[in-house]
Amino acid sequence: MKHNTTFADFPIPLGAEWLHVDTSIFSEIVNDSSVNITTSTQGYQKDDVVGYYDGTYTTYTLSRLFGNFEDKKFINSSWLDFFETYIVPHIQSHFTFNSQITRINYEGGQVMVTDNNNQIYQASKVIVTVPLKILQENTITFTPPLPSSKQDIIQDAPVWGGIKVFLEFKENFYPTYLTFPDSETKTGQRLYYDAAYAQSSSKNILGLFAVGRQATPYQNLSGTAQLDYILNELDLIFNGKASQNYVKHIVQNWNDEPYIKAAYLADNAPLKTSRTLSSSVQNKLYFAGDAYTQENDWGAVHNAIQSAIDAVTEMV
């Protein structure tokens, strides 16, 4: 989760953006009926316009193209806002920053966790929430090594890279969503969307979301070349209006984040992948995060939450 609060007059969600499940998940996360949760969301309308471009630009209603669409936008807030408001204040005193974990030794009675400053932390049990791509790069040395079945699934797991770009324009010339033939495939996803949808904003902000192979053309470029590529793509569809109305933009390439290096476990990963990734080791190491789930779903904030609940339940 990450957001920018200076680009527009509402938080720009550079990471997790939508709520994919019922709003009751907020109460489940807070787990305290005395807390008044004021986070607001808004779903999409069935007659919202969805554009489709395959060489010819066509528009459809959202209900026709997406069917029963349950995604919701946060109103003038974000997933990060929610956690910083309702969760972080209760646990922040236990945070340690600038402490990259390099070794986890679980061969003795206590688990010894060592960071890059050679600071050692001890616990009887540890929950590992390291992004999957970091585990794939063997950044952390486990002693003894993780079971071969777990090592194999870590290395074989398909992980999508990801990028988000937000562009401000002087006028709104685009639909609620803009899709393509490759908007959802086995190798990745991409689409443009009205990022200011449901916000109390006068800004015209268009978002680009791309993961997997579809993210690569955007990630292979930077600076002016990247911006030109995006504007040219939009100009082709909207008769030059993108370049005519461009104001500014912001980019979040998740592959460039040094302690994340990707977006998330691919949507089409084998069902056994997330379950094996989430399996505990010797009743000492437990795994939690959006890729480490015990359900046939992964990659979203609500999956990470359920994964954490499952890990703690098993641990205690």
PDB file of C-alpha atoms in Angstrom:
ATOM      1  CA  MET A   1       0.000   0.000   0.000  1.00  0.00           C
ATOM      2  CA  LYS A   2       1.204   3.451  -0.910  1.00  0.00           C
ATOM      3  CA  HIS A   3      -0.414   6.746  -1.780  1.00  0.00           C
ATOM      4  CA  ASN A   4       0.448  10.264  -2.836  1.00  0.00           C
ATOM      5  CA  THR A   5      -1.353  13.180  -1.183  1.00  0.00           C
ATOM      6  CA  THR A   6       0.150  16.093  -3.135  1.00  0.00           C
ATOM      7  CA  PHE A   7      -0.520  15.206  -6.779  1.00  0.00           C
ATOM      8  CA  ALA A   8      -4.265  15.928  -6.608  1.00  0.00           C
ATOM      9  CA  ASP A   9      -6.887  17.100  -4.120  1.00  0.00           C
ATOM     10  CA  PHE A  10      -7.552  13.504  -3.073  1.00  0.00           C
ATOM     11  CA  PRO A  11      -5.161  10.646  -2.213  1.00  0.00           C
ATOM     12  CA  ILE A  12      -3.694   8.942  -5.268  1.00  0.00           C
ATOM     13  CA  PRO A  13      -3.467   5.191  -4.529  1.00  0.00           C
ATOM     14  CA  LEU A  14      -0.132   4.137  -5.989  1.00  0.00           C
ATOM     15  CA  GLY A  15      -0.686   0.576  -4.807  1.00  0.00           C
ATOM     16  CA  ALA A  16      -3.862  -1.161  -3.674  1.00  0.00           C
ATOM     17  CA  GLU A  17      -6.804   0.948  -4.820  1.00  0.00           C
ATOM     18  CA  TRP A  18     -10.159  -0.807  -4.936  1.00  0.00           C
ATOM     19  CA  LEU A  19     -12.248  -2.666  -2.406  1.00  0.00           C
ATOM     20  CA  HIS A  20     -13.127  -5.973  -4.079  1.00  0.00           C
ATOM     21  CA  VAL A  21     -15.426  -7.318  -1.355  1.00  0.00           C
ATOM     22  CA  ASP A  22     -18.222  -6.096   0.910  1.00  0.00           C
ATOM     23  CA  THR A  23     -17.543  -3.125   3.188  1.00  0.00           C
ATOM     24  CA  SER A  24     -18.121  -5.390   6.188  1.00  0.00           C
ATOM     25  CA  ILE A  25     -14.436  -6.274   5.808  1.00  0.00           C
ATOM     26  CA  PHE A  26     -13.620  -2.971   7.529  1.00  0.00           C
ATOM     27  CA  SER A  27     -15.320  -4.082  10.751  1.00  0.00           C
ATOM     28  CA  GLU A  28     -13.652  -7.482  10.521  1.00  0.00           C
ATOM     29  CA  ILE A  29     -10.246  -5.834  10.294  1.00  0.00           C
ATOM     30  CA  VAL A  30     -10.790  -3.416  13.177  1.00  0.00           C
ATOM     31  CA  ASN A  31     -12.398  -6.156  15.281  1.00  0.00           C
ATOM     32  CA  ASP A  32     -13.787  -3.685  17.819  1.00  0.00           C
ATOM     33  CA  SER A  33     -17.497  -2.871  17.758  1.00  0.00           C
ATOM     34  CA  SER A  34     -16.936   0.300  19.797  1.00  0.00           C
ATOM     35  CA  VAL A  35     -14.942   1.910  16.977  1.00  0.00           C
ATOM     36  CA  ASN A  36     -16.880   4.174  14.620  1.00  0.00           C
ATOM     37  CA  ILE A  37     -15.530   3.459  11.143  1.00  0.00           C
ATOM     38  CA  THR A  38     -16.120   6.433   8.860  1.00  0.00           C
ATOM     39  CA  THR A  39     -14.332   5.178   5.744  1.00  0.00           C
ATOM     40  CA  SER A  40     -16.585   5.714   2.720  1.00  0.00           C
ATOM     41  CA  THR A  41     -16.652   3.863  -0.582  1.00  0.00           C
ATOM     42  CA  GLN A  42     -18.744   4.005  -3.714  1.00  0.00           C
ATOM     43  CA  GLY A  43     -19.485   1.280  -6.208  1.00  0.00           C
ATOM     44  CA  TYR A  44     -19.808   1.773  -9.924  1.00  0.00           C
ATOM     45  CA  GLN A  45     -23.086   2.365 -11.738  1.00  0.00           C
ATOM     46  CA  LYS A  46     -24.386  -0.130 -14.271  1.00  0.00           C
ATOM     47  CA  ASP A  47     -24.652   2.581 -16.941  1.00  0.00           C
ATOM     48  CA  ASP A  48     -21.111   3.895 -16.476  1.00  0.00           C
ATOM     49  CA  VAL A  49     -19.279   4.013 -19.795  1.00  0.00           C
ATOM     50  CA  VAL A  50     -16.571   1.482 -20.615  1.00  0.00           C
ATOM     51  CA  GLY A  51     -14.497   2.082 -23.722  1.00  0.00           C
ATOM     52  CA  TYR A  52     -12.981  -0.740 -25.784  1.00  0.00           C
ATOM     53  CA  TYR A  53     -10.227  -0.186 -28.330  1.00  0.00           C
ATOM     54  CA  ASP A  54      -9.006  -2.844 -30.764  1.00  0.00           C
ATOM     55  CA  GLY A  55      -8.169  -0.505 -33.615  1.00  0.00           C
ATOM     56  CA  THR A  56     -11.688   0.866 -33.481  1.00  0.00           C
ATOM     57  CA  TYR A  57     -13.066   2.660 -30.437  1.00  0.00           C
ATOM     58  CA  THR A  58     -16.402   1.388 -29.119  1.00  0.00           C
ATOM     59  CA  THR A  59     -18.270   2.151 -25.906  1.00  0.00           C
ATOM     60  CA  TYR A  60     -20.478  -0.076 -23.773  1.00  0.00           C
ATOM     61  CA  THR A  61     -22.275   0.181 -20.479  1.00  0.00           C
ATOM     62  CA  LEU A  62     -20.373  -1.213 -17.534  1.00  0.00           C
ATOM     63  CA  SER A  63     -23.042  -3.835 -16.843  1.00  0.00           C
ATOM     64  CA  ARG A  64     -22.833  -5.155 -20.399  1.00  0.00           C
ATOM     65  CA  LEU A  65     -19.059  -5.498 -20.457  1.00  0.00           C
ATOM     66  CA  PHE A  66     -18.274  -6.300 -16.807  1.00  0.00           C
ATOM     67  CA  GLY A  67     -21.519  -7.912 -15.644  1.00  0.00           C
ATOM     68  CA  ASN A  68     -22.056  -7.929 -11.887  1.00  0.00           C
ATOM     69  CA  PHE A  69     -19.170  -5.653 -10.946  1.00  0.00           C
ATOM     70  CA  GLU A  70     -18.590  -5.325  -7.199  1.00  0.00           C
ATOM     71  CA  ASP A  71     -15.426  -3.212  -7.036  1.00  0.00           C
ATOM     72  CA  LYS A  72     -15.684  -0.016  -5.005  1.00  0.00           C
ATOM     73  CA  LYS A  73     -13.597   3.152  -4.870  1.00  0.00           C
ATOM     74  CA  PHE A  74     -12.513   4.750  -1.619  1.00  0.00           C
ATOM     75  CA  ILE A  75     -13.959   8.268  -1.383  1.00  0.00           C
ATOM     76  CA  ASN A  76     -11.266  10.864  -0.634  1.00  0.00           C
ATOM     77  CA  SER A  77      -9.208   8.219   1.149  1.00  0.00           C
ATOM     78  CA  SER A  78      -7.329   5.004   0.439  1.00  0.00           C
ATOM     79  CA  TRP A  79      -6.491   1.587   1.836  1.00  0.00           C
ATOM     80  CA  LEU A  80      -3.413   3.166   3.410  1.00  0.00           C
ATOM     81  CA  ASP A  81      -5.572   5.844   5.046  1.00  0.00           C
ATOM     82  CA  PHE A  82      -7.765   3.139   6.533  1.00  0.00           C
ATOM     83  CA  PHE A  83      -4.856   1.283   8.108  1.00  0.00           C
ATOM     84  CA  GLU A  84      -3.159   4.464   9.310  1.00  0.00           C
ATOM     85  CA  THR A  85      -6.403   5.553  10.974  1.00  0.00           C
ATOM     86  CA  TYR A  86      -7.653   2.342  12.567  1.00  0.00           C
ATOM     87  CA  ILE A  87      -4.735  -0.095  12.862  1.00  0.00           C
ATOM     88  CA  VAL A  88      -1.329   1.601  12.887  1.00  0.00           C
ATOM     89  CA  PRO A  89      -1.821   3.753  16.031  1.00  0.00           C
ATOM     90  CA  HIS A  90      -2.263   0.602  18.121  1.00  0.00           C
ATOM     91  CA  ILE A  91       0.883  -1.152  16.910  1.00  0.00           C
ATOM     92  CA  GLN A  92       3.223   1.603  15.738  1.00  0.00           C
ATOM     93  CA  SER A  93       5.332   1.472  18.889  1.00  0.00           C
ATOM     94  CA  HIS A  94       6.408  -2.029  17.843  1.00  0.00           C
ATOM     95  CA  PHE A  95       7.581  -0.995  14.355  1.00  0.00           C
ATOM     96  CA  THR A  96      11.274  -1.106  13.480  1.00  0.00           C
ATOM     97  CA  PHE A  97      12.263   0.764  10.327  1.00  0.00           C
ATOM     98  CA  ASN A  98      15.391   0.552   8.150  1.00  0.00           C
ATOM     99  CA  SER A  99      15.971  -3.008   9.277  1.00  0.00           C
ATOM    100  CA  GLN A 100      16.176  -5.398   6.338  1.00  0.00           C
ATOM    101  CA  ILE A 101      16.034  -9.032   7.440  1.00  0.00           C
ATOM    102  CA  THR A 102      18.889 -11.104   6.014  1.00  0.00           C
ATOM    103  CA  ARG A 103      18.886 -14.325   8.083  1.00  0.00           C
ATOM    104  CA  ILE A 104      16.291 -16.450   9.860  1.00  0.00           C
ATOM    105  CA  ASN A 105      17.624 -19.310  11.989  1.00  0.00           C
ATOM    106  CA  TYR A 106      14.960 -21.634  13.363  1.00  0.00           C
ATOM    107  CA  GLU A 107      17.033 -24.715  14.207  1.00  0.00           C
ATOM    108  CA  GLY A 108      17.089 -24.113  17.972  1.00  0.00           C
ATOM    109  CA  GLY A 109      14.461 -23.554  20.611  1.00  0.00           C
ATOM    110  CA  GLN A 110      14.166 -19.891  19.646  1.00  0.00           C
ATOM    111  CA  VAL A 111      13.907 -18.369  16.190  1.00  0.00           C
ATOM    112  CA  MET A 112      16.805 -15.968  15.603  1.00  0.00           C
ATOM    113  CA  VAL A 113      16.071 -13.193  13.100  1.00  0.00           C
ATOM    114  CA  THR A 114      19.043 -11.074  11.972  1.00  0.00           C
ATOM    115  CA  ASP A 115      18.878  -7.800  10.060  1.00  0.00           C
ATOM    116  CA  ASN A 116      21.399  -6.018   7.846  1.00  0.00           C
ATOM    117  CA  ASN A 117      22.763  -4.180  10.891  1.00  0.00           C
ATOM    118  CA  ASN A 118      23.483  -7.530  12.599  1.00  0.00           C
ATOM    119  CA  GLN A 119      20.762  -6.795  15.117  1.00  0.00           C
ATOM    120  CA  ILE A 120      19.286 -10.095  16.343  1.00  0.00           C
ATOM    121  CA  TYR A 121      15.658 -10.527  17.343  1.00  0.00           C
ATOM    122  CA  GLN A 122      14.469 -13.639  19.182  1.00  0.00           C
ATOM    123  CA  ALA A 123      11.025 -15.219  19.353  1.00  0.00           C
ATOM    124  CA  SER A 124       9.526 -18.640  19.828  1.00  0.00           C
ATOM    125  CA  LYS A 125       7.552 -18.192  16.603  1.00  0.00           C
ATOM    126  CA  VAL A 126       7.829 -15.801  13.664  1.00  0.00           C
ATOM    127  CA  ILE A 127       5.397 -14.684  10.970  1.00  0.00           C
ATOM    128  CA  VAL A 128       7.179 -14.036   7.668  1.00  0.00           C
ATOM    129  CA  THR A 129       5.450 -11.386   5.533  1.00  0.00           C
ATOM    130  CA  VAL A 130       8.231 -10.867   2.999  1.00  0.00           C
ATOM    131  CA  PRO A 131       7.047 -10.155  -0.573  1.00  0.00           C
ATOM    132  CA  LEU A 132       7.270 -13.261  -2.726  1.00  0.00           C
ATOM    133  CA  LYS A 133       9.727 -11.778  -5.220  1.00  0.00           C
ATOM    134  CA  ILE A 134      12.180 -11.112  -2.381  1.00  0.00           C
ATOM    135  CA  LEU A 135      12.014 -14.758  -1.310  1.00  0.00           C
ATOM    136  CA  GLN A 136      12.587 -15.811  -4.922  1.00  0.00           C
ATOM    137  CA  GLU A 137      15.808 -13.813  -4.990  1.00  0.00           C
ATOM    138  CA  ASN A 138      17.066 -15.606  -1.850  1.00  0.00           C
ATOM    139  CA  THR A 139      17.632 -12.319  -0.067  1.00  0.00           C
ATOM    140  CA  ILE A 140      17.003 -14.103   3.236  1.00  0.00           C
ATOM    141  CA  THR A 141      19.087 -17.094   4.333  1.00  0.00           C
ATOM    142  CA  PHE A 142      17.052 -19.679   6.235  1.00  0.00           C
ATOM    143  CA  THR A 143      18.778 -22.090   8.638  1.00  0.00           C
ATOM    144  CA  PRO A 144      17.976 -24.884   8.174  1.00  0.00           C
ATOM    145  CA  PRO A 145      16.884 -24.348   4.572  1.00  0.00           C
ATOM    146  CA  LEU A 146      13.151 -24.284   3.997  1.00  0.00           C
ATOM    147  CA  PRO A 147      11.640 -27.662   3.025  1.00  0.00           C
ATOM    148  CA  SER A 148      12.331 -28.486  -0.615  1.00  0.00           C
ATOM    149  CA  SER A 149       8.613 -28.482  -1.443  1.00  0.00           C
ATOM    150  CA  LYS A 150       8.338 -24.923  -0.190  1.00  0.00           C
ATOM    151  CA  GLN A 151      11.530 -23.819  -1.932  1.00  0.00           C
ATOM    152  CA  ASP A 152      10.266 -25.285  -5.197  1.00  0.00           C
ATOM    153  CA  ILE A 153       6.889 -23.555  -4.999  1.00  0.00           C
ATOM    154  CA  ILE A 154       8.561 -20.241  -4.143  1.00  0.00           C
ATOM    155  CA  GLN A 155      10.814 -20.424  -7.199  1.00  0.00           C
ATOM    156  CA  ASP A 156       8.094 -21.716  -9.534  1.00  0.00           C
ATOM    157  CA  ALA A 157       5.423 -19.221  -8.489  1.00  0.00           C
ATOM    158  CA  PRO A 158       4.552 -16.821 -11.335  1.00  0.00           C
ATOM    159  CA  VAL A 159       4.882 -13.263 -10.061  1.00  0.00           C
ATOM    160  CA  TRP A 160       3.606 -10.334 -12.082  1.00  0.00           C
ATOM    161  CA  GLY A 161       5.481  -7.075 -12.240  1.00  0.00           C
ATOM    162  CA  GLY A 162       3.340  -3.964 -12.094  1.00  0.00           C
ATOM    163  CA  ILE A 163       3.111  -0.266 -12.825  1.00  0.00           C
ATOM    164  CA  LYS A 164       0.585   2.483 -12.187  1.00  0.00           C
ATOM    165  CA  VAL A 165       0.589   5.873 -13.880  1.00  0.00           C
ATOM    166  CA  PHE A 166      -1.695   8.803 -13.079  1.00  0.00           C
ATOM    167  CA  LEU A 167      -2.155  11.680 -15.505  1.00  0.00           C
ATOM    168  CA  GLU A 168      -3.926  14.990 -14.948  1.00  0.00           C
ATOM    169  CA  PHE A 169      -5.745  16.532 -17.908  1.00  0.00           C
ATOM    170  CA  LYS A 170      -7.464  19.890 -18.382  1.00  0.00           C
ATOM    171  CA  GLU A 171     -10.676  18.162 -19.436  1.00  0.00           C
ATOM    172  CA  ASN A 172     -12.279  14.742 -19.122  1.00  0.00           C
ATOM    173  CA  PHE A 173     -12.365  13.119 -22.556  1.00  0.00           C
ATOM    174  CA  TYR A 174     -12.214   9.489 -21.418  1.00  0.00           C
ATOM    175  CA  PRO A 175     -14.710   6.880 -20.129  1.00  0.00           C
ATOM    176  CA  THR A 176     -14.916   5.345 -16.666  1.00  0.00           C
ATOM    177  CA  TYR A 177     -12.789   2.442 -17.925  1.00  0.00           C
ATOM    178  CA  LEU A 178     -10.794   2.024 -21.120  1.00  0.00           C
ATOM    179  CA  THR A 179     -10.082  -1.575 -22.078  1.00  0.00           C
ATOM    180  CA  PHE A 180      -8.227  -3.456 -24.799  1.00  0.00           C
ATOM    181  CA  PRO A 181      -8.112  -7.012 -26.186  1.00  0.00           C
ATOM    182  CA  ASP A 182      -5.264  -7.697 -23.745  1.00  0.00           C
ATOM    183  CA  SER A 183      -6.915  -6.087 -20.720  1.00  0.00           C
ATOM    184  CA  GLU A 184      -7.231  -9.474 -19.063  1.00  0.00           C
ATOM    185  CA  THR A 185      -5.188 -12.450 -20.245  1.00  0.00           C
ATOM    186  CA  LYS A 186      -3.229 -15.328 -18.749  1.00  0.00           C
ATOM    187  CA  THR A 187      -0.049 -13.273 -18.982  1.00  0.00           C
ATOM    188  CA  GLY A 188      -1.239 -10.038 -17.405  1.00  0.00           C
ATOM    189  CA  GLN A 189      -3.707  -7.177 -17.383  1.00  0.00           C
ATOM    190  CA  ARG A 190      -3.935  -3.515 -18.309  1.00  0.00           C
ATOM    191  CA  LEU A 191      -6.534  -0.767 -18.487  1.00  0.00           C
ATOM    192  CA  TYR A 192      -7.028   2.939 -18.067  1.00  0.00           C
ATOM    193  CA  TYR A 193      -9.655   4.259 -15.680  1.00  0.00           C
ATOM    194  CA  ASP A 194     -11.107   7.428 -14.229  1.00  0.00           C
ATOM    195  CA  ALA A 195      -9.080   7.699 -11.013  1.00  0.00           C
ATOM    196  CA  ALA A 196     -11.161  10.658  -9.802  1.00  0.00           C
ATOM    197  CA  TYR A 197     -14.362   8.628  -9.940  1.00  0.00           C
ATOM    198  CA  ALA A 198     -16.555   9.325  -6.865  1.00  0.00           C
ATOM    199  CA  GLN A 199     -14.039  11.802  -5.437  1.00  0.00           C
ATOM    200  CA  SER A 200     -14.920  15.305  -4.247  1.00  0.00           C
ATOM    201  CA  SER A 201     -12.559  16.740  -6.814  1.00  0.00           C
ATOM    202  CA  SER A 202     -12.462  19.140  -9.716  1.00  0.00           C
ATOM    203  CA  LYS A 203      -9.393  17.370 -11.101  1.00  0.00           C
ATOM    204  CA  ASN A 204      -9.445  15.159 -14.186  1.00  0.00           C
ATOM    205  CA  ILE A 205      -7.166  12.260 -13.282  1.00  0.00           C
ATOM    206  CA  LEU A 206      -6.770   9.221 -15.528  1.00  0.00           C
ATOM    207  CA  GLY A 207      -5.097   6.138 -14.110  1.00  0.00           C
ATOM    208  CA  LEU A 208      -3.185   3.394 -15.902  1.00  0.00           C
ATOM    209  CA  PHE A 209      -2.974  -0.022 -14.263  1.00  0.00           C
ATOM    210  CA  ALA A 210      -0.787  -2.692 -15.857  1.00  0.00           C
ATOM    211  CA  VAL A 211       0.623  -5.967 -14.525  1.00  0.00           C
ATOM    212  CA  GLY A 212       2.447  -8.934 -15.997  1.00  0.00           C
ATOM    213  CA  ARG A 213       3.507  -8.908 -19.632  1.00  0.00           C
ATOM    214  CA  GLN A 214       1.191  -5.997 -20.346  1.00  0.00           C
ATOM    215  CA  ALA A 215       3.188  -3.814 -17.951  1.00  0.00           C
ATOM    216  CA  THR A 216       6.497  -4.386 -19.743  1.00  0.00           C
ATOM    217  CA  PRO A 217       6.125  -1.838 -22.590  1.00  0.00           C
ATOM    218  CA  TYR A 218       5.527   0.910 -20.031  1.00  0.00           C
ATOM    219  CA  GLN A 219       8.219  -0.300 -17.629  1.00  0.00           C
ATOM    220  CA  ASN A 220      10.835  -0.509 -20.375  1.00  0.00           C
ATOM    221  CA  LEU A 221      10.580   3.252 -20.812  1.00  0.00           C
ATOM    222  CA  SER A 222      11.106   6.158 -18.453  1.00  0.00           C
ATOM    223  CA  GLY A 223      10.905   9.918 -18.373  1.00  0.00           C
ATOM    224  CA  THR A 224       9.815  11.697 -21.541  1.00  0.00           C
ATOM    225  CA  ALA A 225       9.877   8.516 -23.640  1.00  0.00           C
ATOM    226  CA  GLN A 226       7.457   6.801 -21.275  1.00  0.00           C
ATOM    227  CA  LEU A 227       5.118   9.787 -21.180  1.00  0.00           C
ATOM    228  CA  ASP A 228       5.181  10.118 -24.975  1.00  0.00           C
ATOM    229  CA  TYR A 229       4.339   6.427 -25.338  1.00  0.00           C
ATOM    230  CA  ILE A 230       1.289   6.789 -23.093  1.00  0.00           C
ATOM    231  CA  LEU A 231       0.079  10.049 -24.637  1.00  0.00           C
ATOM    232  CA  ASN A 232       0.503   8.661 -28.152  1.00  0.00           C
ATOM    233  CA  GLU A 233      -1.507   5.590 -27.167  1.00  0.00           C
ATOM    234  CA  LEU A 234      -4.318   7.784 -25.853  1.00  0.00           C
ATOM    235  CA  ASP A 235      -4.082  10.287 -28.728  1.00  0.00           C
ATOM    236  CA  LEU A 236      -4.693   7.478 -31.196  1.00  0.00           C
ATOM    237  CA  ILE A 237      -7.957   6.631 -29.456  1.00  0.00           C
ATOM    238  CA  PHE A 238      -9.140  10.125 -28.536  1.00  0.00           C
ATOM    239  CA  ASN A 239      -8.060  12.161 -31.578  1.00  0.00           C
ATOM    240  CA  GLY A 240      -5.116  13.924 -29.982  1.00  0.00           C
ATOM    241  CA  LYS A 241      -6.969  15.100 -26.879  1.00  0.00           C
ATOM    242  CA  ALA A 242      -4.467  13.539 -24.479  1.00  0.00           C
ATOM    243  CA  SER A 243      -1.523  15.641 -25.650  1.00  0.00           C
ATOM    244  CA  GLN A 244      -3.728  18.725 -25.993  1.00  0.00           C
ATOM    245  CA  ASN A 245      -4.979  18.482 -22.410  1.00  0.00           C
ATOM    246  CA  TYR A 246      -1.971  17.023 -20.565  1.00  0.00           C
ATOM    247  CA  VAL A 247      -1.021  18.798 -17.323  1.00  0.00           C
ATOM    248  CA  LYS A 248       1.235  16.458 -15.323  1.00  0.00           C
ATOM    249  CA  HIS A 249       1.694  12.835 -14.305  1.00  0.00           C
ATOM    250  CA  ILE A 250       3.139  10.550 -11.650  1.00  0.00           C
ATOM    251  CA  VAL A 251       4.541   7.020 -12.004  1.00  0.00           C
ATOM    252  CA  GLN A 252       4.774   4.105  -9.584  1.00  0.00           C
ATOM    253  CA  ASN A 253       6.786   1.201 -10.990  1.00  0.00           C
ATOM    254  CA  TRP A 254       6.530  -1.550  -8.389  1.00  0.00           C
ATOM    255  CA  ASN A 255       9.425  -3.453  -9.958  1.00  0.00           C
ATOM    256  CA  ASP A 256      11.686  -0.602  -8.869  1.00  0.00           C
ATOM    257  CA  GLU A 257      10.736  -0.839  -5.191  1.00  0.00           C
ATOM    258  CA  PRO A 258      13.894  -2.415  -3.656  1.00  0.00           C
ATOM    259  CA  TYR A 259      12.091  -4.451  -0.987  1.00  0.00           C
ATOM    260  CA  ILE A 260       9.117  -5.495  -3.142  1.00  0.00           C
ATOM    261  CA  LYS A 261      10.320  -5.712  -6.778  1.00  0.00           C
ATOM    262  CA  ALA A 262       6.975  -6.797  -8.265  1.00  0.00           C
ATOM    263  CA  ALA A 263       3.211  -6.450  -8.022  1.00  0.00           C
ATOM    264  CA  TYR A 264       1.721  -9.753  -6.860  1.00  0.00           C
ATOM    265  CA  LEU A 265       1.275 -13.474  -7.460  1.00  0.00           C
ATOM    266  CA  ALA A 266      -0.198 -13.942 -10.943  1.00  0.00           C
ATOM    267  CA  ASP A 267      -3.962 -14.347 -11.073  1.00  0.00           C
ATOM    268  CA  ASN A 268      -3.603 -17.576 -13.040  1.00  0.00           C
ATOM    269  CA  ALA A 269      -1.140 -19.241 -10.646  1.00  0.00           C
ATOM    270  CA  PRO A 270      -2.001 -22.880  -9.838  1.00  0.00           C
ATOM    271  CA  LEU A 271      -4.446 -23.145  -6.938  1.00  0.00           C
ATOM    272  CA  LYS A 272      -1.933 -25.114  -4.862  1.00  0.00           C
ATOM    273  CA  THR A 273       0.646 -22.318  -5.073  1.00  0.00           C
ATOM    274  CA  SER A 274      -0.762 -19.937  -2.469  1.00  0.00           C
ATOM    275  CA  ARG A 275      -1.701 -22.778  -0.119  1.00  0.00           C
ATOM    276  CA  THR A 276       1.804 -24.237  -0.200  1.00  0.00           C
ATOM    277  CA  LEU A 277       3.325 -20.786   0.193  1.00  0.00           C
ATOM    278  CA  SER A 278       1.199 -20.229   3.297  1.00  0.00           C
ATOM    279  CA  SER A 279       2.093 -23.533   4.964  1.00  0.00           C
ATOM    280  CA  SER A 280       3.944 -23.217   8.274  1.00  0.00           C
ATOM    281  CA  VAL A 281       7.341 -24.800   8.971  1.00  0.00           C
ATOM    282  CA  GLN A 282       8.073 -26.799  12.138  1.00  0.00           C
ATOM    283  CA  ASN A 283       5.493 -24.836  14.130  1.00  0.00           C
ATOM    284  CA  LYS A 284       8.001 -21.972  14.175  1.00  0.00           C
ATOM    285  CA  LEU A 285       7.719 -20.131  10.875  1.00  0.00           C
ATOM    286  CA  TYR A 286       4.375 -18.888   9.615  1.00  0.00           C
ATOM    287  CA  PHE A 287       3.723 -17.024   6.386  1.00  0.00           C
ATOM    288  CA  ALA A 288       1.235 -14.228   5.729  1.00  0.00           C
ATOM    289  CA  GLY A 289       0.529 -11.758   2.955  1.00  0.00           C
ATOM    290  CA  ASP A 290      -1.502 -11.451  -0.220  1.00  0.00           C
ATOM    291  CA  ALA A 291       0.384 -14.368  -1.842  1.00  0.00           C
ATOM    292  CA  TYR A 292       0.286 -16.657   1.200  1.00  0.00           C
ATOM    293  CA  THR A 293      -3.386 -17.563   1.406  1.00  0.00           C
ATOM    294  CA  GLN A 294      -5.289 -20.654   2.427  1.00  0.00           C
ATOM    295  CA  GLU A 295      -8.099 -19.861  -0.010  1.00  0.00           C
ATOM    296  CA  ASN A 296      -8.499 -19.993  -3.777  1.00  0.00           C
ATOM    297  CA  ASP A 297      -7.921 -16.266  -4.054  1.00  0.00           C
ATOM    298  CA  TRP A 298      -4.908 -13.988  -3.625  1.00  0.00           C
ATOM    299  CA  GLY A 299      -3.351 -10.679  -4.631  1.00  0.00           C
ATOM    300  CA  ALA A 300      -5.641  -8.204  -2.850  1.00  0.00           C
ATOM    301  CA  VAL A 301      -5.665  -6.444   0.512  1.00  0.00           C
ATOM    302  CA  HIS A 302      -8.558  -8.505   1.834  1.00  0.00           C
ATOM    303  CA  ASN A 303      -6.601 -11.670   0.984  1.00  0.00           C
ATOM    304  CA  ALA A 304      -3.601 -10.411   2.939  1.00  0.00           C
ATOM    305  CA  ILE A 305      -5.865  -9.644   5.885  1.00  0.00           C
ATOM    306  CA  GLN A 306      -7.391 -13.114   5.890  1.00  0.00           C
ATOM    307  CA  SER A 307      -3.927 -14.604   5.535  1.00  0.00           C
ATOM    308  CA  ALA A 308      -2.767 -12.737   8.640  1.00  0.00           C
ATOM    309  CA  ILE A 309      -5.804 -13.924  10.587  1.00  0.00           C
ATOM    310  CA  ASP A 310      -5.161 -17.509   9.502  1.00  0.00           C
ATOM    311  CA  ALA A 311      -1.473 -17.320  10.435  1.00  0.00           C
ATOM    312  CA  VAL A 312      -2.160 -15.927  13.898  1.00  0.00           C
ATOM    313  CA  THR A 313      -4.947 -18.445  14.503  1.00  0.00           C
ATOM    314  CA  GLU A 314      -2.649 -21.327  13.596  1.00  0.00           C
ATOM    315  CA  MET A 315       0.237 -19.904  15.608  1.00  0.00           C
ATOM    316  CA  VAL A 316      -1.678 -19.548  18.875  1.00  0.00           C
TER     317      VAL A 316
END
